[in-house]
PDB file of C-alpha atoms in Angstrom:
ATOM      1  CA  UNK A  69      -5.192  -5.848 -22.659  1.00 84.00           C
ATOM      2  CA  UNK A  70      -4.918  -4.125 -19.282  1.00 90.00           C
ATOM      3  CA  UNK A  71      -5.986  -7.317 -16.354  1.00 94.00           C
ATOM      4  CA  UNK A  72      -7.591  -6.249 -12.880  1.00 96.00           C
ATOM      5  CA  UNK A  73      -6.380  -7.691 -10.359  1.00 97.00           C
ATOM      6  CA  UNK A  74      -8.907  -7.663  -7.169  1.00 98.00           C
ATOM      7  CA  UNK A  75      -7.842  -8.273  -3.325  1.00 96.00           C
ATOM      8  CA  UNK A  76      -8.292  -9.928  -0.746  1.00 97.00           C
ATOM      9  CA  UNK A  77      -9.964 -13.270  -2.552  1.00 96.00           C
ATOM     10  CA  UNK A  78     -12.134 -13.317   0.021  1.00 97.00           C
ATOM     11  CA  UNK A  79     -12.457 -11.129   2.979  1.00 97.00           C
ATOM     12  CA  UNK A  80     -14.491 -12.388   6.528  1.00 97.00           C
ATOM     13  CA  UNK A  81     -15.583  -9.449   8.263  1.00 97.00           C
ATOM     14  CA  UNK A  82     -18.487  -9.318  11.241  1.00 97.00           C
ATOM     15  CA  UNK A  83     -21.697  -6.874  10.344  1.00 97.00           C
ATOM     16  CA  UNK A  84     -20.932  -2.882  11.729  1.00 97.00           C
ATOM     17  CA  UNK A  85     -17.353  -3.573  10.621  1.00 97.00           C
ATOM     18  CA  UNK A  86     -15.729  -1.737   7.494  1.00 98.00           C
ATOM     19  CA  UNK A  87     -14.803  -3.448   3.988  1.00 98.00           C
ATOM     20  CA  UNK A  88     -12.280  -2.196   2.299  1.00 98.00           C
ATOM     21  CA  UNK A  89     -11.626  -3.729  -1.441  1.00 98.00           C
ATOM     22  CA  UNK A  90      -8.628  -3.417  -3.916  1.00 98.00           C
ATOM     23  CA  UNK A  91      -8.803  -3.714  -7.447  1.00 98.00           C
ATOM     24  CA  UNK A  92      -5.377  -2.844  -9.322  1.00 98.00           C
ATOM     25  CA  UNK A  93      -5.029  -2.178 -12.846  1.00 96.00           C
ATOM     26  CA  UNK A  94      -1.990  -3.475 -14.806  1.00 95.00           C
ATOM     27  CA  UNK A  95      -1.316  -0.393 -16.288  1.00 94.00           C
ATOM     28  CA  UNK A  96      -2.970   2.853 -15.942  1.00 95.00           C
ATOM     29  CA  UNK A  97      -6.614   3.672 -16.660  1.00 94.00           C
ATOM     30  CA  UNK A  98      -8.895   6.606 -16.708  1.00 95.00           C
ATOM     31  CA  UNK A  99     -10.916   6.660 -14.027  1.00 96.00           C
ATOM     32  CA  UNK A 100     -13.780   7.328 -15.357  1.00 96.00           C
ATOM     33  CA  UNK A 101     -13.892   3.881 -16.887  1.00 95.00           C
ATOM     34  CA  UNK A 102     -13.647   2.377 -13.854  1.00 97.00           C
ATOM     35  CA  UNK A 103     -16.825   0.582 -12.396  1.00 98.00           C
ATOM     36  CA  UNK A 104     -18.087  -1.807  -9.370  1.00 98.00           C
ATOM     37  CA  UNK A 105     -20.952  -4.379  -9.158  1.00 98.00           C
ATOM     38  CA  UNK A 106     -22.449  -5.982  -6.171  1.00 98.00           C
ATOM     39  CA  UNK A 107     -23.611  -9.850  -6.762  1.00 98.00           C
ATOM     40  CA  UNK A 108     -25.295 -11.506  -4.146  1.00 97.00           C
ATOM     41  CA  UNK A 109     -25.816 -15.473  -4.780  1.00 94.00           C
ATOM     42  CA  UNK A 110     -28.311 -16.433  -7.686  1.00 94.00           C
ATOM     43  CA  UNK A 111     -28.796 -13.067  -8.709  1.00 97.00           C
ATOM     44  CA  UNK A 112     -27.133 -10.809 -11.786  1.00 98.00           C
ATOM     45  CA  UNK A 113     -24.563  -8.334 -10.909  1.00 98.00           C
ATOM     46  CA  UNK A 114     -25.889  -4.835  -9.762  1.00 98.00           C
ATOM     47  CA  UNK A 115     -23.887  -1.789 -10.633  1.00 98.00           C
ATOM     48  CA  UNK A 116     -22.704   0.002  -7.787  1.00 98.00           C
ATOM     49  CA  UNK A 117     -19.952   2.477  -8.778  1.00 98.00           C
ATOM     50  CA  UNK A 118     -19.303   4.041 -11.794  1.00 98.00           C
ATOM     51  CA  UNK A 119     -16.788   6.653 -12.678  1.00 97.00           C
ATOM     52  CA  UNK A 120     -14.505   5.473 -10.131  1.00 97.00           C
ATOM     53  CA  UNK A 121     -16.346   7.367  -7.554  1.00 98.00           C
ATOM     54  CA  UNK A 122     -20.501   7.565  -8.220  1.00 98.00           C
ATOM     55  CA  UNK A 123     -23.313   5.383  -6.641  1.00 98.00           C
ATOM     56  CA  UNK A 124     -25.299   4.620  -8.899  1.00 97.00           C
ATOM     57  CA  UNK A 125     -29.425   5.324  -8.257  1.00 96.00           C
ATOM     58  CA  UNK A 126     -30.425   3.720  -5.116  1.00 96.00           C
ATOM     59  CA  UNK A 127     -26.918   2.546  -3.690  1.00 98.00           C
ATOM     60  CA  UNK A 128     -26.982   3.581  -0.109  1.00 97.00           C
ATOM     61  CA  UNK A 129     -24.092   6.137   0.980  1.00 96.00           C
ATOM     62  CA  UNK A 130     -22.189   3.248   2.985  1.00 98.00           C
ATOM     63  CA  UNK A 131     -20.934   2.266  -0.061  1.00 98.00           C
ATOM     64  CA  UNK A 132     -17.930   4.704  -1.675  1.00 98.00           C
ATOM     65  CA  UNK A 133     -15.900   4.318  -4.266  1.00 98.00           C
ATOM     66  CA  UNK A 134     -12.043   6.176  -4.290  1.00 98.00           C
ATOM     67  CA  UNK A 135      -8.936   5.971  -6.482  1.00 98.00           C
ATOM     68  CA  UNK A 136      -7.216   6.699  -9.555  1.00 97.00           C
ATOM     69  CA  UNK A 137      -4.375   5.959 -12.040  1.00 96.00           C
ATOM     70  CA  UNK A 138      -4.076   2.040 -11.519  1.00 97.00           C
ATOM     71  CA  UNK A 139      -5.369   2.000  -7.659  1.00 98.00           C
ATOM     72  CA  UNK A 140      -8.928   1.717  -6.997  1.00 98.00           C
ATOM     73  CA  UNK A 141     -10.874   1.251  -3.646  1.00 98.00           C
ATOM     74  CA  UNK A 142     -14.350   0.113  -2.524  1.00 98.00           C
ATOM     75  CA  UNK A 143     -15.473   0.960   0.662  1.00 98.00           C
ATOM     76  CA  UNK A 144     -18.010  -0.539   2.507  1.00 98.00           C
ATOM     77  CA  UNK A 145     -18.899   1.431   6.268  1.00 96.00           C
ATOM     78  CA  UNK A 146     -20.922  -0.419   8.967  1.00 95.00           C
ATOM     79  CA  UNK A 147     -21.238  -3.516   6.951  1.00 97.00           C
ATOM     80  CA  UNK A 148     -25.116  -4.863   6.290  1.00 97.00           C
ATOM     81  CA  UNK A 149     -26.327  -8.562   6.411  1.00 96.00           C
ATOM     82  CA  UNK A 150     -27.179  -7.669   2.736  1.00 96.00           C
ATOM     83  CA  UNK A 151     -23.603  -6.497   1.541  1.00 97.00           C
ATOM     84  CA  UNK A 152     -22.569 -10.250   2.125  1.00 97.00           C
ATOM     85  CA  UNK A 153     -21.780 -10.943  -1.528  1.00 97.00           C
ATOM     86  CA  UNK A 154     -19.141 -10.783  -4.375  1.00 98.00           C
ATOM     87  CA  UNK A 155     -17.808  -7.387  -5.440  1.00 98.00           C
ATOM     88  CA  UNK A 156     -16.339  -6.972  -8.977  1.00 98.00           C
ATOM     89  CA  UNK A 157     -14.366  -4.438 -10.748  1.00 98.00           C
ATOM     90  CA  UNK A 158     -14.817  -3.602 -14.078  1.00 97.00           C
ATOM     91  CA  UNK A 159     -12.890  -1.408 -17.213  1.00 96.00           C
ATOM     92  CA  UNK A 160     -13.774   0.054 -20.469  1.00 92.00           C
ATOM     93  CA  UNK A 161     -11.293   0.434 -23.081  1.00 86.00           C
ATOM     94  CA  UNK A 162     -11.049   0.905 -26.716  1.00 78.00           C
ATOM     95  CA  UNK A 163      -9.483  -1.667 -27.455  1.00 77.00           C
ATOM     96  CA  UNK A 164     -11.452  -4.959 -26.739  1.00 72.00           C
ATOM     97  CA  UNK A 165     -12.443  -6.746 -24.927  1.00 72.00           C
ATOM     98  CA  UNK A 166     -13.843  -5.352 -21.658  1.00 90.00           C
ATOM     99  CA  UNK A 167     -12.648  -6.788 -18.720  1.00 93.00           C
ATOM    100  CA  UNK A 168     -13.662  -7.701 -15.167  1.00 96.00           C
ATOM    101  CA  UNK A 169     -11.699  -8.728 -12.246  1.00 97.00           C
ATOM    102  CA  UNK A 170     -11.664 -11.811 -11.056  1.00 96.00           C
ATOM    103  CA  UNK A 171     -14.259 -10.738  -7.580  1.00 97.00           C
ATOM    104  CA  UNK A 172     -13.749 -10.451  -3.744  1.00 98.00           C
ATOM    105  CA  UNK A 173     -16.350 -12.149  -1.485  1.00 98.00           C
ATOM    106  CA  UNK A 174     -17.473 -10.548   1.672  1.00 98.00           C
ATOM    107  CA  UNK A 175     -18.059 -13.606   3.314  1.00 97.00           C
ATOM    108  CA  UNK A 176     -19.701 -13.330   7.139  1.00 94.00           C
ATOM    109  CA  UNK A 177     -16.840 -13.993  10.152  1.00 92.00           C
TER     110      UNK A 177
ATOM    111  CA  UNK B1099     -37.858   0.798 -17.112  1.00 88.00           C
ATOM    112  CA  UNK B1100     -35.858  -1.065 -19.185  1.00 92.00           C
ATOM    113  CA  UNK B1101     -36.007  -5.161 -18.493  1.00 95.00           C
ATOM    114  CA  UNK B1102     -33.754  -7.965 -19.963  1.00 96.00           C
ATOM    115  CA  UNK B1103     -34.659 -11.399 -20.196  1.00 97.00           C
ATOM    116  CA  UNK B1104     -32.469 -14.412 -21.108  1.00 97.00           C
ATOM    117  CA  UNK B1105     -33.931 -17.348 -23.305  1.00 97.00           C
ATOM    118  CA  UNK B1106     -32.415 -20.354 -24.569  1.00 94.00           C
ATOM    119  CA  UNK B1107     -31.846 -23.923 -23.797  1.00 95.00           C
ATOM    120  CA  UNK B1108     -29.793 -25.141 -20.910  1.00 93.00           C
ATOM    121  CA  UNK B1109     -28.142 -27.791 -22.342  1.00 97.00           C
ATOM    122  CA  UNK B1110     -25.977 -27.894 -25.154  1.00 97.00           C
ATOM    123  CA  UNK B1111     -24.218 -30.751 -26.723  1.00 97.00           C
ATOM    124  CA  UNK B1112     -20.303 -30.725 -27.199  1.00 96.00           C
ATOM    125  CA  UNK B1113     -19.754 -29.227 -30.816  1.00 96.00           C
ATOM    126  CA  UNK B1114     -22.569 -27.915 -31.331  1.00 97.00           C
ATOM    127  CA  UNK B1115     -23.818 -24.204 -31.338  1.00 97.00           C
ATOM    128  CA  UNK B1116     -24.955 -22.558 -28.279  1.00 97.00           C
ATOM    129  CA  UNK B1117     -28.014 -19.999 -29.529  1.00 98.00           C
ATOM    130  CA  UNK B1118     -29.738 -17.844 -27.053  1.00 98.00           C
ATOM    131  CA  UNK B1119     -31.960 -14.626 -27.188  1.00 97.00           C
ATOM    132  CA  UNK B1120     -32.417 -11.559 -24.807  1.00 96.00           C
ATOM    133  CA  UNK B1121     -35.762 -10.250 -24.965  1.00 95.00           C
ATOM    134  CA  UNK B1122     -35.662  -6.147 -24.282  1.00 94.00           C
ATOM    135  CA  UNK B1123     -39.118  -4.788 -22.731  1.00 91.00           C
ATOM    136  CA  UNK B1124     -39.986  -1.391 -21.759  1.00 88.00           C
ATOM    137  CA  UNK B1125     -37.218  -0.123 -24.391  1.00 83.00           C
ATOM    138  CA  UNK B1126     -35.831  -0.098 -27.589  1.00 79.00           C
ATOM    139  CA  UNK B1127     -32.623  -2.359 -28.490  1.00 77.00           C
ATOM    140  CA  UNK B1128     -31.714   0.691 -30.919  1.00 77.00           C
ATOM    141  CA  UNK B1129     -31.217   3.334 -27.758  1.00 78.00           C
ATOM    142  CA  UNK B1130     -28.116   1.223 -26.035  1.00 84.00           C
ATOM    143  CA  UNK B1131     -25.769  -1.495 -26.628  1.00 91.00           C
ATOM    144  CA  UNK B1132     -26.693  -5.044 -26.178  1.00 94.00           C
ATOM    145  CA  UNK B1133     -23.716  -6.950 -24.602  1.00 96.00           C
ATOM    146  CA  UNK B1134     -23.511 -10.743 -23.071  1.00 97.00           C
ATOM    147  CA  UNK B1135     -21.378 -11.529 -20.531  1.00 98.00           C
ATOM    148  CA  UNK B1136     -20.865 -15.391 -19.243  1.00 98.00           C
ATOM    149  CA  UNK B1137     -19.951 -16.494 -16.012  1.00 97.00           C
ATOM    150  CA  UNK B1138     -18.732 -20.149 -15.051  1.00 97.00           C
ATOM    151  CA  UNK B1139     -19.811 -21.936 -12.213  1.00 95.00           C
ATOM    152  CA  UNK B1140     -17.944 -20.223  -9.124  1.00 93.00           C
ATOM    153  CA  UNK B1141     -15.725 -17.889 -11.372  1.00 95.00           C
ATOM    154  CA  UNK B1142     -15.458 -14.479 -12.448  1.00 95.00           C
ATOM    155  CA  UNK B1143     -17.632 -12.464 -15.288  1.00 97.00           C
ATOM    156  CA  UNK B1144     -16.187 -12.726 -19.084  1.00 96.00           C
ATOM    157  CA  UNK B1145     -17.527 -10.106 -21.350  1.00 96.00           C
ATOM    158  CA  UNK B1146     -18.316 -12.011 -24.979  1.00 96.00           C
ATOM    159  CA  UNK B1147     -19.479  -9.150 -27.605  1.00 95.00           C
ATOM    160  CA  UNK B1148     -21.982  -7.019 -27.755  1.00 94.00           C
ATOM    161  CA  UNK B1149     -24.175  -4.487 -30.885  1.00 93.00           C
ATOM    162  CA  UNK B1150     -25.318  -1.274 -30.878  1.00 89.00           C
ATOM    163  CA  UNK B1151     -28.215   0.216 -31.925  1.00 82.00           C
ATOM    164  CA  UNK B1152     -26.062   1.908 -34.735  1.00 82.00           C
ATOM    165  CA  UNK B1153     -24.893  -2.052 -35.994  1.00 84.00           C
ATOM    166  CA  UNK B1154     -21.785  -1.557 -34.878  1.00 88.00           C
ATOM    167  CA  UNK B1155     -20.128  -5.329 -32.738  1.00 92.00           C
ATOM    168  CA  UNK B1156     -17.581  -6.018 -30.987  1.00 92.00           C
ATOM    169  CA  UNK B1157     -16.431  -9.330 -29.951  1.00 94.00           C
ATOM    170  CA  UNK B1158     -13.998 -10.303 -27.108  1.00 93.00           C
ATOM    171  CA  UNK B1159     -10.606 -11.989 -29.264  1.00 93.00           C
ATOM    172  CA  UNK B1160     -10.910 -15.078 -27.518  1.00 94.00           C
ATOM    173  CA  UNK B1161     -14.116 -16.161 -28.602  1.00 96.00           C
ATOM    174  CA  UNK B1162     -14.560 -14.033 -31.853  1.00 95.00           C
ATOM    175  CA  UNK B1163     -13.949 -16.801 -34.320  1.00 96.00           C
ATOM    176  CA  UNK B1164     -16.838 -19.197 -32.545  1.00 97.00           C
ATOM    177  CA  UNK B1165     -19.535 -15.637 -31.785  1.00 97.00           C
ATOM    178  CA  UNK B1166     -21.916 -14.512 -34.024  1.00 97.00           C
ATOM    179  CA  UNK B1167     -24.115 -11.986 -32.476  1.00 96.00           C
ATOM    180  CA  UNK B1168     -27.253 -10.049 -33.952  1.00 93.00           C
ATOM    181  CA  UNK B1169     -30.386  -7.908 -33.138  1.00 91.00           C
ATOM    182  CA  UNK B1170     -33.948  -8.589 -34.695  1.00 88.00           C
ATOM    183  CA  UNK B1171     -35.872  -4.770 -34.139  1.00 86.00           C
ATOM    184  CA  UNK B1172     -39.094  -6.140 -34.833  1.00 87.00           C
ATOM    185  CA  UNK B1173     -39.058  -8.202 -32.236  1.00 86.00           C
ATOM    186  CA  UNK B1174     -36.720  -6.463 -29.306  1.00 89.00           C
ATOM    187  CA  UNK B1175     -34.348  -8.827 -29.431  1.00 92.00           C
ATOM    188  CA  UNK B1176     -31.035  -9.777 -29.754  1.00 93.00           C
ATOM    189  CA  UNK B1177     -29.612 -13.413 -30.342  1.00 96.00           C
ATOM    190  CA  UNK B1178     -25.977 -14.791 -29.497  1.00 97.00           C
ATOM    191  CA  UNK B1179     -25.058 -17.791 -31.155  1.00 98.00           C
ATOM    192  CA  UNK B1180     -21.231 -19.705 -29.812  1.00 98.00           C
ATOM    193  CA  UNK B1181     -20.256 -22.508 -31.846  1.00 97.00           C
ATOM    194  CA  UNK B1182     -18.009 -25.747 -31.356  1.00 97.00           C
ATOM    195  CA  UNK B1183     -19.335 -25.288 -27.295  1.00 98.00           C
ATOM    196  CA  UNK B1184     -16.917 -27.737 -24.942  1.00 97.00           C
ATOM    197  CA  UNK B1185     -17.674 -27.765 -21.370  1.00 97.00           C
ATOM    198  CA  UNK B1186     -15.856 -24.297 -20.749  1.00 97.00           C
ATOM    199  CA  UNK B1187     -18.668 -22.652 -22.363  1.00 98.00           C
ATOM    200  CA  UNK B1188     -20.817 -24.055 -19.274  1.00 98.00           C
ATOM    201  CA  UNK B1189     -21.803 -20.368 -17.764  1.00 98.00           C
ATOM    202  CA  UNK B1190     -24.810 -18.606 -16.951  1.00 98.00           C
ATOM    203  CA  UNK B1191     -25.266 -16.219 -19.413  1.00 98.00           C
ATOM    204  CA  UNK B1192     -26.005 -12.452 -19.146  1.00 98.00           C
ATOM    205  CA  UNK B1193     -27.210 -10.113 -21.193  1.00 97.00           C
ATOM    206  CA  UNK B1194     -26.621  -6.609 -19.973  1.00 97.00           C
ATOM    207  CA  UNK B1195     -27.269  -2.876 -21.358  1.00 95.00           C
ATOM    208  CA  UNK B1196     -24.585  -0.478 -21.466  1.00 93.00           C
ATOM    209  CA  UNK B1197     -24.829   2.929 -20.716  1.00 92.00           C
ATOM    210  CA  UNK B1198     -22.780   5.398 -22.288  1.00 89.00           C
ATOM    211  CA  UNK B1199     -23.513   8.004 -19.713  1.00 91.00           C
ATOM    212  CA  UNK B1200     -21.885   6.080 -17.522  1.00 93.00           C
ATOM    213  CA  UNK B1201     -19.481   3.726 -19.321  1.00 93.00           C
ATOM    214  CA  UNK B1202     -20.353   0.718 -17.587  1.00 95.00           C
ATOM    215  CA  UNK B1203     -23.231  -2.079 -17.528  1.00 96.00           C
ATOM    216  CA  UNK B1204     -26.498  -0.757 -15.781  1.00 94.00           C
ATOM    217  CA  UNK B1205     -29.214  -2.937 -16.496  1.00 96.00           C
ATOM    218  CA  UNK B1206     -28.830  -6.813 -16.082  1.00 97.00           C
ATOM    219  CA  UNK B1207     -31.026  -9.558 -16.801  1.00 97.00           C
ATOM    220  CA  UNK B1208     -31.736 -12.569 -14.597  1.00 97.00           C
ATOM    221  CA  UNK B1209     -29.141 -14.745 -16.692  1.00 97.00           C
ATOM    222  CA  UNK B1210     -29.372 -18.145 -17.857  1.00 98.00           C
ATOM    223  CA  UNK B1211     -27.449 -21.353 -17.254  1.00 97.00           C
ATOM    224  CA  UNK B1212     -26.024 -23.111 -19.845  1.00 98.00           C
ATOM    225  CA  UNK B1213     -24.570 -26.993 -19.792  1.00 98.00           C
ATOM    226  CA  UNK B1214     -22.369 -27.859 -22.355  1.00 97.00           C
ATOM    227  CA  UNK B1215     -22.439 -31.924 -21.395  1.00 94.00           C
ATOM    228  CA  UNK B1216     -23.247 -34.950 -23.905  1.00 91.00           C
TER     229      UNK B1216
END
């Protein structure tokens, strides 16, 4: 079972400033299994990234999504009082079961 | 546009069996697979099982032996049952469709919160 591990837990940043988010596989994965998903409070995770890479329809272009092997990176520029939420990876593999990481929360400084 | 809605009771005696259904509008439940997904009071998402349009399940091996999962066609819906609940089951629950396309989950419903309390 490969685990994702996301950092920081939690990460206080001011609006305008940059997010950057980790999410490291245990072993290596192909990338284009690799997804993210915005979840603000009371409400169901949005998709965000998939592919490692893509926005999905409607995300706005601050958001960008990098990495490869067992590295992965979400980016978020110039930070919005609506990006204040939890940010989850996510992997598909054959074998089951799908997994998530355990979330970072963009919390406001 | 596809829509997912949750049903189901919200609270769920210890031992007994969990049952909820996701309602699929504005689609078919044969052109994606079904999944739920759980999430406990300030944790992280679990993925439980989900069925194709095919038939074909998949369960996640930690909660295979208590999931029974199924689709009704007629009706656009799909139905998770989790027996023997204890208070870990307590979650909101999620059904979600996934695309293949894009090999992750792209449509979401609203969830549903689930007590497992006597």
């Amino acid at each position: 079972e490969i685990v994702l591990t996301q950092s920081p837990g939690t990460l206080s940043l001011s609006p305008g400033e940059r997010a950057t988010l980790s999410c490291r596989a245990s072993q290596s994965v192909n990338s284009k299994h690799l997804a993210w998903y915005q979840q603000r409070p009371g409400q169901a995770p949005r998709l965000l990234i998939y592919g490692a890479s893509t926005r999905a329809t409607g995300v706005p272009d601050r958001f960008s999504g990098s990495g490869s092997g067992t590295d992965f990176t979400l980016t978020i520029n110039r930070l919005e009082p609506e990006d204040f939420a939890v940010y989850s990876c996510q992997h598909w593999d054959r074998s089951p079961p799908l997994t998530f990481g355990g979330g970072t929360k963009v919390e406001i400084k | 546009q596809v829509q997912l809605q949750e049903s189901g009771p919200g609270l769920v005696k210890p031992s007994e069996t969990l049952s909820l259904i996701c309602t699929v509008s504005g689609g078919s439940t044969s052109s994606f697979c079904l999944n739920w997904i759980r999430q406990p009071p300030g944790k992280g998402l679990e993925w439980i099982s989900y069925i194709c349009g095919s038939g074909n399940t998949n369960y996640n091996p930690s909660l295979k032996s208590r999931v029974t999962i199924s689709v009704d066609r007629s009706k656009s819906q799909s139905s998770l049952k989790l027996s023997s609940v204890t208070a870990t089951d307590t979650a909101v629950y999620y059904c979600a469709g996934w695309s293949e396309q894009k090999w992750a989950f792209d449509i979401w419903g609203q969830g549903t919160m689930v007590t497992a309390s006597s």
